[in-house]
Tab-separated table of C-alpha atoms in Angstrom:
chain	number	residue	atom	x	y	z
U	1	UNK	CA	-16.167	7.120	0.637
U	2	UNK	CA	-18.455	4.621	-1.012
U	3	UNK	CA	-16.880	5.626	-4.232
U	4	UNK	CA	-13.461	4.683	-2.575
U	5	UNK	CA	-14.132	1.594	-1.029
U	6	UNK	CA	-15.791	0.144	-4.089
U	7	UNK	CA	-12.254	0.341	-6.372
U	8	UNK	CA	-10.518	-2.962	-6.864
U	9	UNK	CA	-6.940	-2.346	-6.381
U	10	UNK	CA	-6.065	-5.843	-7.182
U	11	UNK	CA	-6.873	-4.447	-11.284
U	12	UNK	CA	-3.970	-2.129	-10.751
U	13	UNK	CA	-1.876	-4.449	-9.906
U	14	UNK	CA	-2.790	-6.436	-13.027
U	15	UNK	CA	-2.622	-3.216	-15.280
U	16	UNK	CA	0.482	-2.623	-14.040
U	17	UNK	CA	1.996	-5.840	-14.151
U	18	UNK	CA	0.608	-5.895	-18.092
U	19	UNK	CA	2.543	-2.396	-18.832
U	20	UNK	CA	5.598	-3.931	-17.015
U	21	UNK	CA	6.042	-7.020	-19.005
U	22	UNK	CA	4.868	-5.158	-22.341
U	23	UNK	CA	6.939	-2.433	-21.303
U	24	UNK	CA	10.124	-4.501	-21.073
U	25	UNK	CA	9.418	-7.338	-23.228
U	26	UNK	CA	8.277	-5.369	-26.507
U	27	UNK	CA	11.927	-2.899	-26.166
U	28	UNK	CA	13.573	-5.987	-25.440
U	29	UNK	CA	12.481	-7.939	-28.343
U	30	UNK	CA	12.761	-5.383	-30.640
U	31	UNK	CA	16.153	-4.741	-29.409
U	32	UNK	CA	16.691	-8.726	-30.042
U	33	UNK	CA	15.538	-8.168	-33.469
U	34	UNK	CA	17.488	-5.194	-34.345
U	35	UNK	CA	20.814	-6.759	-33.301
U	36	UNK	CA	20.371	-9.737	-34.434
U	37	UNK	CA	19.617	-8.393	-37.661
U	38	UNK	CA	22.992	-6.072	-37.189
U	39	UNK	CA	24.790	-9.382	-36.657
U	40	UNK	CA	23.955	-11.001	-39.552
U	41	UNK	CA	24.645	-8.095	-42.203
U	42	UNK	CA	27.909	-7.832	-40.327
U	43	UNK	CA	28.460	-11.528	-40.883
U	44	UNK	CA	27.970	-11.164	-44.569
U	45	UNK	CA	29.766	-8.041	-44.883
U	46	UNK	CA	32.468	-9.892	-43.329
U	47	UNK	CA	32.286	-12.963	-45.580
U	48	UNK	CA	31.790	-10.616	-48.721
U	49	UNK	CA	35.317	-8.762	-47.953
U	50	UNK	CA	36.928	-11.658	-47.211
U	51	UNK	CA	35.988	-13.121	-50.571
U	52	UNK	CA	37.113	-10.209	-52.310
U	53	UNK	CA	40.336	-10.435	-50.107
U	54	UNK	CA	40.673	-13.848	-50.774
U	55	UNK	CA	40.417	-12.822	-54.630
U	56	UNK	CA	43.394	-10.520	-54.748
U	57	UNK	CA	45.395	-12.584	-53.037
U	58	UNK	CA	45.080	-15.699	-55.267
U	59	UNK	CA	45.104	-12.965	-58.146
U	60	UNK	CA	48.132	-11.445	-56.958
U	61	UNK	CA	49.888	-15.186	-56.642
U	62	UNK	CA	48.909	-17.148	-60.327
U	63	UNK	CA	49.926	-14.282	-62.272
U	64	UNK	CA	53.904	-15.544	-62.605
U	65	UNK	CA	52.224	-19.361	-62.668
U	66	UNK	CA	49.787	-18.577	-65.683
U	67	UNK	CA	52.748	-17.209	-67.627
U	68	UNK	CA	55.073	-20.210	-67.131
U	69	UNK	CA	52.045	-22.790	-67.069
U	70	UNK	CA	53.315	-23.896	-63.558
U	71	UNK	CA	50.827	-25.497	-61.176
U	72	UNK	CA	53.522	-25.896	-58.577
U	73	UNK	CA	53.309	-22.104	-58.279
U	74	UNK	CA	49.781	-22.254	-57.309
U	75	UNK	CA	49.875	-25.162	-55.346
U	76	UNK	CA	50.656	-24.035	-52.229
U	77	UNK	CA	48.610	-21.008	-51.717
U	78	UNK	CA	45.768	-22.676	-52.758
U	79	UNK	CA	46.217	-25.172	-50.702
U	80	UNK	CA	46.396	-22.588	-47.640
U	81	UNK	CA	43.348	-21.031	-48.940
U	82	UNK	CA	41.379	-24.167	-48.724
U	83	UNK	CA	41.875	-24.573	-44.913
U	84	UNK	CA	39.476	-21.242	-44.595
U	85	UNK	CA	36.065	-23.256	-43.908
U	86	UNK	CA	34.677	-20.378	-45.506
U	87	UNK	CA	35.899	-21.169	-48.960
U	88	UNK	CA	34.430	-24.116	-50.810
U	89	UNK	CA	36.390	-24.453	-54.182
U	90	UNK	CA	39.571	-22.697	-56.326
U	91	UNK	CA	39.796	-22.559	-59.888
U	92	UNK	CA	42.798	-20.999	-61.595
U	93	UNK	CA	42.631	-21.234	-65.535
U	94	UNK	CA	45.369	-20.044	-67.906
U	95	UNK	CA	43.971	-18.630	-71.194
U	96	UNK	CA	47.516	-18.707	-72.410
U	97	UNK	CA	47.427	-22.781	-72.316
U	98	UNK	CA	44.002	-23.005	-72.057
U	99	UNK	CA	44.060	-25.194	-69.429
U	100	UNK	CA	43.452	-25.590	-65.577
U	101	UNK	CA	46.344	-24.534	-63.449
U	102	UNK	CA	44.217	-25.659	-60.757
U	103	UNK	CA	40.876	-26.418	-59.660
U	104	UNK	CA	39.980	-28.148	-56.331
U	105	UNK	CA	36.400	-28.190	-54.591
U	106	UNK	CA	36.097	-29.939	-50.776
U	107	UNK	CA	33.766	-32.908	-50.925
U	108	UNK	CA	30.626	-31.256	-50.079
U	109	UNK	CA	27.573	-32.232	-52.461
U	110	UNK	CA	26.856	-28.851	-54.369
U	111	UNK	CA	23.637	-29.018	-53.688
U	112	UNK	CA	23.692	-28.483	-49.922
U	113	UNK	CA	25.851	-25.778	-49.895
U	114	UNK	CA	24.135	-21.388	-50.455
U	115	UNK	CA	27.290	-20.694	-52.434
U	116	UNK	CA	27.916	-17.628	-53.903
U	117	UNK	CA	31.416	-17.122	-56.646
U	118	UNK	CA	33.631	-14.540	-57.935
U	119	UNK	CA	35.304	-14.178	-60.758
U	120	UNK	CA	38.165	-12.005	-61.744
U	121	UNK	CA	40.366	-12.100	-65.013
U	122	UNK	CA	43.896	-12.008	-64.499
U	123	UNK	CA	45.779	-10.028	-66.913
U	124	UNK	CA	49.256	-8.350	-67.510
U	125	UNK	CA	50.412	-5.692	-69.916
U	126	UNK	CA	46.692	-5.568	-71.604
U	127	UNK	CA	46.962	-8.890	-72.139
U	128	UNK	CA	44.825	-11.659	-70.400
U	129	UNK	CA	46.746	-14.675	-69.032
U	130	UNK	CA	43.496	-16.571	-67.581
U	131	UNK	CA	41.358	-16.044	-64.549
U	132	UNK	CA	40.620	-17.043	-61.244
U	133	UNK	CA	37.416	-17.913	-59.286
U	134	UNK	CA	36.761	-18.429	-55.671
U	135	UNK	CA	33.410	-19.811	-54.512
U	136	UNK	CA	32.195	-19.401	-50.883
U	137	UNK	CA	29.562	-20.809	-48.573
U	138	UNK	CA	27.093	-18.441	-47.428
U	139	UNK	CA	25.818	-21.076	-45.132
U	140	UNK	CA	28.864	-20.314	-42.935
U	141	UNK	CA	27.177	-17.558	-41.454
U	142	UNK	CA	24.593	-19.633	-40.079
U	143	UNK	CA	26.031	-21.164	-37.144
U	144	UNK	CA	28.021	-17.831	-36.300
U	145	UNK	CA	24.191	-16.466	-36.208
U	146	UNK	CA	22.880	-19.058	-34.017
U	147	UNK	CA	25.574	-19.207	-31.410
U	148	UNK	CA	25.236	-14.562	-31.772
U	149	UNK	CA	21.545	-15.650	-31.128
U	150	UNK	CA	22.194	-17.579	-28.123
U	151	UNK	CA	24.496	-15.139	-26.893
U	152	UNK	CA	21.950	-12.649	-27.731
U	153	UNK	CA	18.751	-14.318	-26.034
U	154	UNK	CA	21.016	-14.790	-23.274
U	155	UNK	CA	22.115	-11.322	-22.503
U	156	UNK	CA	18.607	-9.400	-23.276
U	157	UNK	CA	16.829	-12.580	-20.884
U	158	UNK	CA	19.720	-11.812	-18.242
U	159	UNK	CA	18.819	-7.870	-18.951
U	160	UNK	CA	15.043	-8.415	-18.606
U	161	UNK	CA	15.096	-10.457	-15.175
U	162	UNK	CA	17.006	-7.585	-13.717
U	163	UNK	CA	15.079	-4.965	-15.086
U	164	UNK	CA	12.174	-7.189	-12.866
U	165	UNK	CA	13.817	-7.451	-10.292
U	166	UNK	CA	14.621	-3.791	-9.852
U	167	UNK	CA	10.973	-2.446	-10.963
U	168	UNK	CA	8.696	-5.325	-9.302
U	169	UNK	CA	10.020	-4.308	-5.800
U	170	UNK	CA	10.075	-0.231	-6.772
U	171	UNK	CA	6.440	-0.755	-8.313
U	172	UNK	CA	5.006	-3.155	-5.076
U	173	UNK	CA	6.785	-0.453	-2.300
U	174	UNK	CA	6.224	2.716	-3.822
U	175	UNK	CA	2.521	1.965	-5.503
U	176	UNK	CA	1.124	-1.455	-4.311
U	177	UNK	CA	1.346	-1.135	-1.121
U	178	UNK	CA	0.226	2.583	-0.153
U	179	UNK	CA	-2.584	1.878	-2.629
U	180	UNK	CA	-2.975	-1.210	-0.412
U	181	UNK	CA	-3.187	1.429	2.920
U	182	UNK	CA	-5.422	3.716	1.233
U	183	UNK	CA	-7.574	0.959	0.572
U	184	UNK	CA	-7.751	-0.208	4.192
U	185	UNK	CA	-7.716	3.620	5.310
U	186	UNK	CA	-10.851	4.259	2.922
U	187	UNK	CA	-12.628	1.349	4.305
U	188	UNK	CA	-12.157	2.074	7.769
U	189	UNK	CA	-13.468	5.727	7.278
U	190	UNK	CA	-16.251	4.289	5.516
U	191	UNK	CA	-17.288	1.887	8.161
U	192	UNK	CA	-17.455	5.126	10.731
U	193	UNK	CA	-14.231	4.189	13.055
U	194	UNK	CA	-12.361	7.320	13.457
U	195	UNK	CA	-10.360	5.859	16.101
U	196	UNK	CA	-8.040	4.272	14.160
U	197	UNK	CA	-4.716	6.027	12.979
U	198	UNK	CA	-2.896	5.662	9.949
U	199	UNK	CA	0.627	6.834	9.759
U	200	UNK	CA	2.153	7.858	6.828
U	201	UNK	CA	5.880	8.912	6.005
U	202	UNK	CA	6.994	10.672	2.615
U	203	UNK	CA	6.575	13.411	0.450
U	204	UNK	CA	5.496	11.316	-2.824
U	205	UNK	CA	1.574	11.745	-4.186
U	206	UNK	CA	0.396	8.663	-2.477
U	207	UNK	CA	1.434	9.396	1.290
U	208	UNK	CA	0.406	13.425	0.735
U	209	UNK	CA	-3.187	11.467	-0.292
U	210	UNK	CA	-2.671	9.194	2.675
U	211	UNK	CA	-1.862	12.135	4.790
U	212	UNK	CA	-4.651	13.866	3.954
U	213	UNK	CA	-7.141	11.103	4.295
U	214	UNK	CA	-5.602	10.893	7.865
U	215	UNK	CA	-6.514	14.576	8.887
U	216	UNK	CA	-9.619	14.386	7.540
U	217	UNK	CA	-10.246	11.118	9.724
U	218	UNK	CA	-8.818	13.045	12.760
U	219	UNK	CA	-10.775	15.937	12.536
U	220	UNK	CA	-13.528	14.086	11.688
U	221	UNK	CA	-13.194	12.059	14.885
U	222	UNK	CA	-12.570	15.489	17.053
U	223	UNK	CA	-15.539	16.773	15.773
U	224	UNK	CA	-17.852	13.288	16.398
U	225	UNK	CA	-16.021	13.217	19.937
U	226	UNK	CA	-17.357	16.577	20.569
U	227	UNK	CA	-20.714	15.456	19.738
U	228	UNK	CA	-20.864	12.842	21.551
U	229	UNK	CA	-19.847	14.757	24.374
U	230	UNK	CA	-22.056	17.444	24.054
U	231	UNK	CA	-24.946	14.451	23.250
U	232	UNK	CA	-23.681	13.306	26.739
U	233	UNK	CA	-22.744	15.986	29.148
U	234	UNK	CA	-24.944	18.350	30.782
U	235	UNK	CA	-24.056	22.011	29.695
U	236	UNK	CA	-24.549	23.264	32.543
U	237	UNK	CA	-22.625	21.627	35.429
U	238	UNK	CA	-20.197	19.047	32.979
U	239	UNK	CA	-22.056	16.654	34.837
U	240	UNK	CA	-23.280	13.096	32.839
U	241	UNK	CA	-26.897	13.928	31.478
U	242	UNK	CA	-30.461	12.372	31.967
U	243	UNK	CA	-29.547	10.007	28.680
U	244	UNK	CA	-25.826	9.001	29.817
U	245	UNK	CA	-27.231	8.550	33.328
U	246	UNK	CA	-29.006	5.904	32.390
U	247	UNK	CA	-27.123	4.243	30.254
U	248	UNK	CA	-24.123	3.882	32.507
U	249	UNK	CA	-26.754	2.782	35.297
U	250	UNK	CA	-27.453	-0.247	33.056
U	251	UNK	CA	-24.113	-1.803	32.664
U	252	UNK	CA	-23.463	-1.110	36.456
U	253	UNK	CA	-26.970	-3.130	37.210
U	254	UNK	CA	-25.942	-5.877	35.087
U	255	UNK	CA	-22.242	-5.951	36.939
U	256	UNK	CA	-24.213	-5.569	40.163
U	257	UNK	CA	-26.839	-8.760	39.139
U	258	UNK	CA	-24.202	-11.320	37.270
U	259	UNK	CA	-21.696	-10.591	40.131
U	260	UNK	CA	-24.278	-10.561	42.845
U	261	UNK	CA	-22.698	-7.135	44.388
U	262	UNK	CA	-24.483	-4.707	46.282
U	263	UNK	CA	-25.484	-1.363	44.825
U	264	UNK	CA	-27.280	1.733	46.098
U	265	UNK	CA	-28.764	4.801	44.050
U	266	UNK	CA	-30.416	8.192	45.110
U	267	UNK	CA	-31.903	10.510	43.960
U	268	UNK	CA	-31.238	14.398	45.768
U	269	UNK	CA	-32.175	17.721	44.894
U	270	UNK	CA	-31.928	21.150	46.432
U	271	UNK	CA	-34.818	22.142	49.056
U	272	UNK	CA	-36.187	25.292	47.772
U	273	UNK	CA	-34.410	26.070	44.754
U	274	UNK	CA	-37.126	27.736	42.958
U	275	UNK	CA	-36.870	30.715	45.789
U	276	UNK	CA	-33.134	30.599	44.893
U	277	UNK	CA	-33.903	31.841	41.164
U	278	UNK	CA	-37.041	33.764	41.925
U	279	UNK	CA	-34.923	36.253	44.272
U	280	UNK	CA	-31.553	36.166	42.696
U	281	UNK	CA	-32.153	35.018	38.790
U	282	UNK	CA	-31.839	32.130	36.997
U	283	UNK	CA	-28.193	33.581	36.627
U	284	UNK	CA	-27.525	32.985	40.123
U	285	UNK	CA	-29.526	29.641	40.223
U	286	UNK	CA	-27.376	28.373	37.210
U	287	UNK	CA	-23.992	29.287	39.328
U	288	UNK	CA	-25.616	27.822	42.100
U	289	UNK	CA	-26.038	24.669	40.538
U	290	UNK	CA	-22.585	24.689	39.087
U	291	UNK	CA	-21.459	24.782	42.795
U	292	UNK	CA	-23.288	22.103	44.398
U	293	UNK	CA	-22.280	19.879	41.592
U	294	UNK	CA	-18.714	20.463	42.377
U	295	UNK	CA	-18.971	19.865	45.599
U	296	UNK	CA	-20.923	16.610	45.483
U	297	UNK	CA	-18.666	15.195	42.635
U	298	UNK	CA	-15.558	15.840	44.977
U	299	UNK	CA	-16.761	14.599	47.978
U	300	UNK	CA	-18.072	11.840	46.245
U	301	UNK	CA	-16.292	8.231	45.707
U	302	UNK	CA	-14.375	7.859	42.309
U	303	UNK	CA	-16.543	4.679	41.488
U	304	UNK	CA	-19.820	6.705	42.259
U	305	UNK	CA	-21.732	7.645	38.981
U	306	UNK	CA	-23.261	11.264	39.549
U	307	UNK	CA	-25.542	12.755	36.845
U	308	UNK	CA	-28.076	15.996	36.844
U	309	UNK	CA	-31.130	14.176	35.557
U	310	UNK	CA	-33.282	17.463	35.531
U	311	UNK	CA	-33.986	21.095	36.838
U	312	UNK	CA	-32.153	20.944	40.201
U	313	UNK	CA	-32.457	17.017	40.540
U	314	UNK	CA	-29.425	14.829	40.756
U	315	UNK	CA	-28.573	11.199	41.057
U	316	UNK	CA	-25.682	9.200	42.275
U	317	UNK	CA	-25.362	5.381	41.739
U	318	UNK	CA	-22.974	3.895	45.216
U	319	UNK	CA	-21.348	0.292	43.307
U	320	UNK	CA	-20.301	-2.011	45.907
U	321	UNK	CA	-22.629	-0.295	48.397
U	322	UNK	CA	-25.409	-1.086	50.695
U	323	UNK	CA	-28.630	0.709	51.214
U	324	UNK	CA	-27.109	1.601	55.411
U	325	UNK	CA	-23.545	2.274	54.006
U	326	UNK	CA	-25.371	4.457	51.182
U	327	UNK	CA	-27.621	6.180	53.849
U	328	UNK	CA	-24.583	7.141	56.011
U	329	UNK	CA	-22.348	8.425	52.942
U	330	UNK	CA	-25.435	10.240	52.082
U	331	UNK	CA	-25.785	12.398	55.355
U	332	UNK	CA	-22.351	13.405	55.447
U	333	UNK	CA	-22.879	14.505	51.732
U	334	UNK	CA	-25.915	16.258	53.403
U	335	UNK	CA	-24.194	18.164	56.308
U	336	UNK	CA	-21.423	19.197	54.288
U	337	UNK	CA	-23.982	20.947	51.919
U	338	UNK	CA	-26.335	22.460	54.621
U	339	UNK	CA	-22.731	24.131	56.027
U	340	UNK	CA	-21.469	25.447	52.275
U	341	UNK	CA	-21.919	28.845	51.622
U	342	UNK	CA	-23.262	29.373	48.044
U	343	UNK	CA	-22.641	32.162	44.855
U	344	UNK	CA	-25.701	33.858	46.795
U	345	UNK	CA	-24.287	34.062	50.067
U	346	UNK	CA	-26.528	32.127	51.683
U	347	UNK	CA	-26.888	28.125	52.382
U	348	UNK	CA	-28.463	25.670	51.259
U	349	UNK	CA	-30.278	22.516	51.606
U	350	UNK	CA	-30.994	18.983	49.830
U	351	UNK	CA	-33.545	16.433	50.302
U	352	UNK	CA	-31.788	12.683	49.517
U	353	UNK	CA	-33.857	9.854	48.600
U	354	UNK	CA	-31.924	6.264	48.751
U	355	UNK	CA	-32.947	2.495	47.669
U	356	UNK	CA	-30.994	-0.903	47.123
U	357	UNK	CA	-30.915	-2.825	44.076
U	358	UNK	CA	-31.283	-6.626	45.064
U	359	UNK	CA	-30.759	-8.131	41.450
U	360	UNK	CA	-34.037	-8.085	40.293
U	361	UNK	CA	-35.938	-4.502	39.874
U	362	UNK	CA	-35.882	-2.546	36.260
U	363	UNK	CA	-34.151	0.560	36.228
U	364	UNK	CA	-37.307	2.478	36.073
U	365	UNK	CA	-38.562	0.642	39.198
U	366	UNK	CA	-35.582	1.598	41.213
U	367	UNK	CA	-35.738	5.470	39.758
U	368	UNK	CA	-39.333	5.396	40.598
U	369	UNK	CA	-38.476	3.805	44.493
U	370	UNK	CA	-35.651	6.697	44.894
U	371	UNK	CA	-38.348	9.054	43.538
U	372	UNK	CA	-40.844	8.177	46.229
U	373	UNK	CA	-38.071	8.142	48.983
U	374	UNK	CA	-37.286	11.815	48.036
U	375	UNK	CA	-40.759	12.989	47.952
U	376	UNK	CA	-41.184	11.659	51.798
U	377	UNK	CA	-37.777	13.135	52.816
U	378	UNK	CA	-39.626	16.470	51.531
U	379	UNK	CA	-42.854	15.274	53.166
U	380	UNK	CA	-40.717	14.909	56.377
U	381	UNK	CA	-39.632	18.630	56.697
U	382	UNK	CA	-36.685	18.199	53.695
U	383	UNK	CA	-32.875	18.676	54.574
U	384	UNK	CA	-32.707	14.446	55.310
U	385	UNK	CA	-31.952	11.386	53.660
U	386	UNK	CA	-34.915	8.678	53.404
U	387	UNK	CA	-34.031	5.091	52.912
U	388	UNK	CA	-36.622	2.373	51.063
């Protein structure tokens, strides 16, 4: 248990938030990475075909105008062309002429612009009539990117929270909190209460563990109960014993004194008990005893503490009870005893001493008073009850 209540469950939370936000955050950023990266290669795939594209179709339209040297021809397509923000400048040049058909750039300093150009001669029956060239910006993919990236971060942060918000509460009901229980549980059975019970509901690892950490602490408690009652209880009769006799005498002499009640105690035992075991057996003297404590605990007040201090001597604490009231309960206790007939067919007798408690004796002096009323009861020719 020591071993138990010494873990620090607050480090698995920590441990397990760490392989949470790893968990998600490293899949998550590579994931970023990865499709970012996918973006932009399909960006410049993209750009690179539609160069190409653009290419054939500016190929496919100066042909007819290289032959007849007419810039008219090209004028118009090109001019189309250029409205693609993509595309920074034309050239069309006719070999056959050797001039420039056409050749228009967008006012955009050259030296700001990650340009890439193509080239492609333009011919027809073998022969070369000129060629055309197309130039790009690369940098065109860059914006495209960063709004993919915002899009991107957006999504994947969006993903991430609700991936939290999903685990987070899974993690803190299903782990945090029964380790949270077992914690308590382990430091309650550490501390020694076994009264307390811990309920547990489920079939996952955590509540069997709980579960079984709960039968432990019952059984534990139904064996310490059994202890203490057997620590407690006379074997014999069932009756309180010499030890819980006296401590329940104490709490009722400190109600009796704070409260300034009345209370009574005597001590009785049965007049020649030893002939009882020396004719019959300690057999019958045990049943004997069994029945005389049954009687006096049911004729006896529910508030009256009765105990078998030793041998065949009893006690009996009267609460709320005067030294005459006590003498009186006593001798019908008495003549109800003298006309029992016991396991051995015959009757007996008890000798009863009685004294008051007026707030201020020790238990022992009071025990010791009873004691010496008892011993002049027997003095006396036994079978009475003797007040001091």
């Amino acid at each position: 248990m020591q071993v138990i209540k010494n873990i620090k469950f607050h480090s698995v939370a920590l441990f397990l938030f760490w392989v949470l936000l790893i968990g998600l955050l490293v899949p998550i950023t590579v994931g970023m990475i990865i499709t970012l990266d996918l973006e932009r290669t399909k960006l410049k795939n993209e750009l690179s075909v539609f160069h190409h594209e653009t290419l054939k179709t500016l190929v496919e339209s100066t042909e007819d105008a290289m032959l007849s040297f007419s810039p008219d021809g090209v004028s118009n397509t090109v001019r189309f062309l250029l409205r693609d923000e993509r595309i920074v400048s034309i050239e069309v040049f006719s070999d056959i002429f050797d001039l420039y058909l056409m050749k228009v750039s967008k006012e955009i300093p050259e030296h700001e612009i990650d340009s890439s150009t193509l080239r492609q001669i333009v011919s027809k029956d073998r022969e070369n009539l000129g060629f055309v060239q197309i130039t790009v910006d690369n940098g065109w993919i860059v914006p495209k990117l960063k709004q993919e990236h915002n899009i991107i971060i957006i999504l994947f942060a969006a993903m991430f929270f609700c991936a939290l918000l999903l685990v987070i509460p899974s993690i803190h009901f299903k782990i945090l909190r029964p380790l949270q229980r077992l914690k308590k549980q382990a430091e309650v059975l550490s501390s020694g209460d076994l009264s307390i019970v811990c309920e547990w509901q489920g079939r996952d690892e955590l509540t069997i563990l709980g579960q079984t950490l709960e039968a432990m602490r019952s059984k534990l408690n139904e064996n310490f109960n059994a202890m203490k009652e057997m620590a407690v209880t006379d074997d014999l009769t069932g009756l309180p014993n010499r030890r819980e006799f006296y401590t329940e005498l104490k709490i009722l002499l400190n109600l009796s004194s704070r409260y300034n009640h009345q209370l009574s105690i005597a001590i009785f035992d049965i007049d020649y008990f030893k002939n009882v075991n020396d004719t019959y057996g300690h057999g019958i003297g045990d049943e004997v005893l069994k029945e005389l404590s049954q009687l006096v605990a049911h004729k006896a007040r529910k508030t009256d503490l009765l105990a078998r201090i030793g041998g065949e001597e009893f006690a009996i604490v009267l609460p709320e009870t005067s030294v005459s009231v006590a003498g009186r309960l006593l001798n019908e206790l008495r003549t109800v005893v003298s006309g029992w007939s016991f396991p051995h067919g015959e009757k007996l007798t008890v000798s009863i001493g009685v004294t008051g408690y007026s707030g201020v004796e020790s238990i022992e002096q009071l025990m010791e008073t009873a004691d010496k009323a008892l011993y002049e009861a027997k003095e006396q020719g036994r079978d009475r009850v003797v007040i001091h």
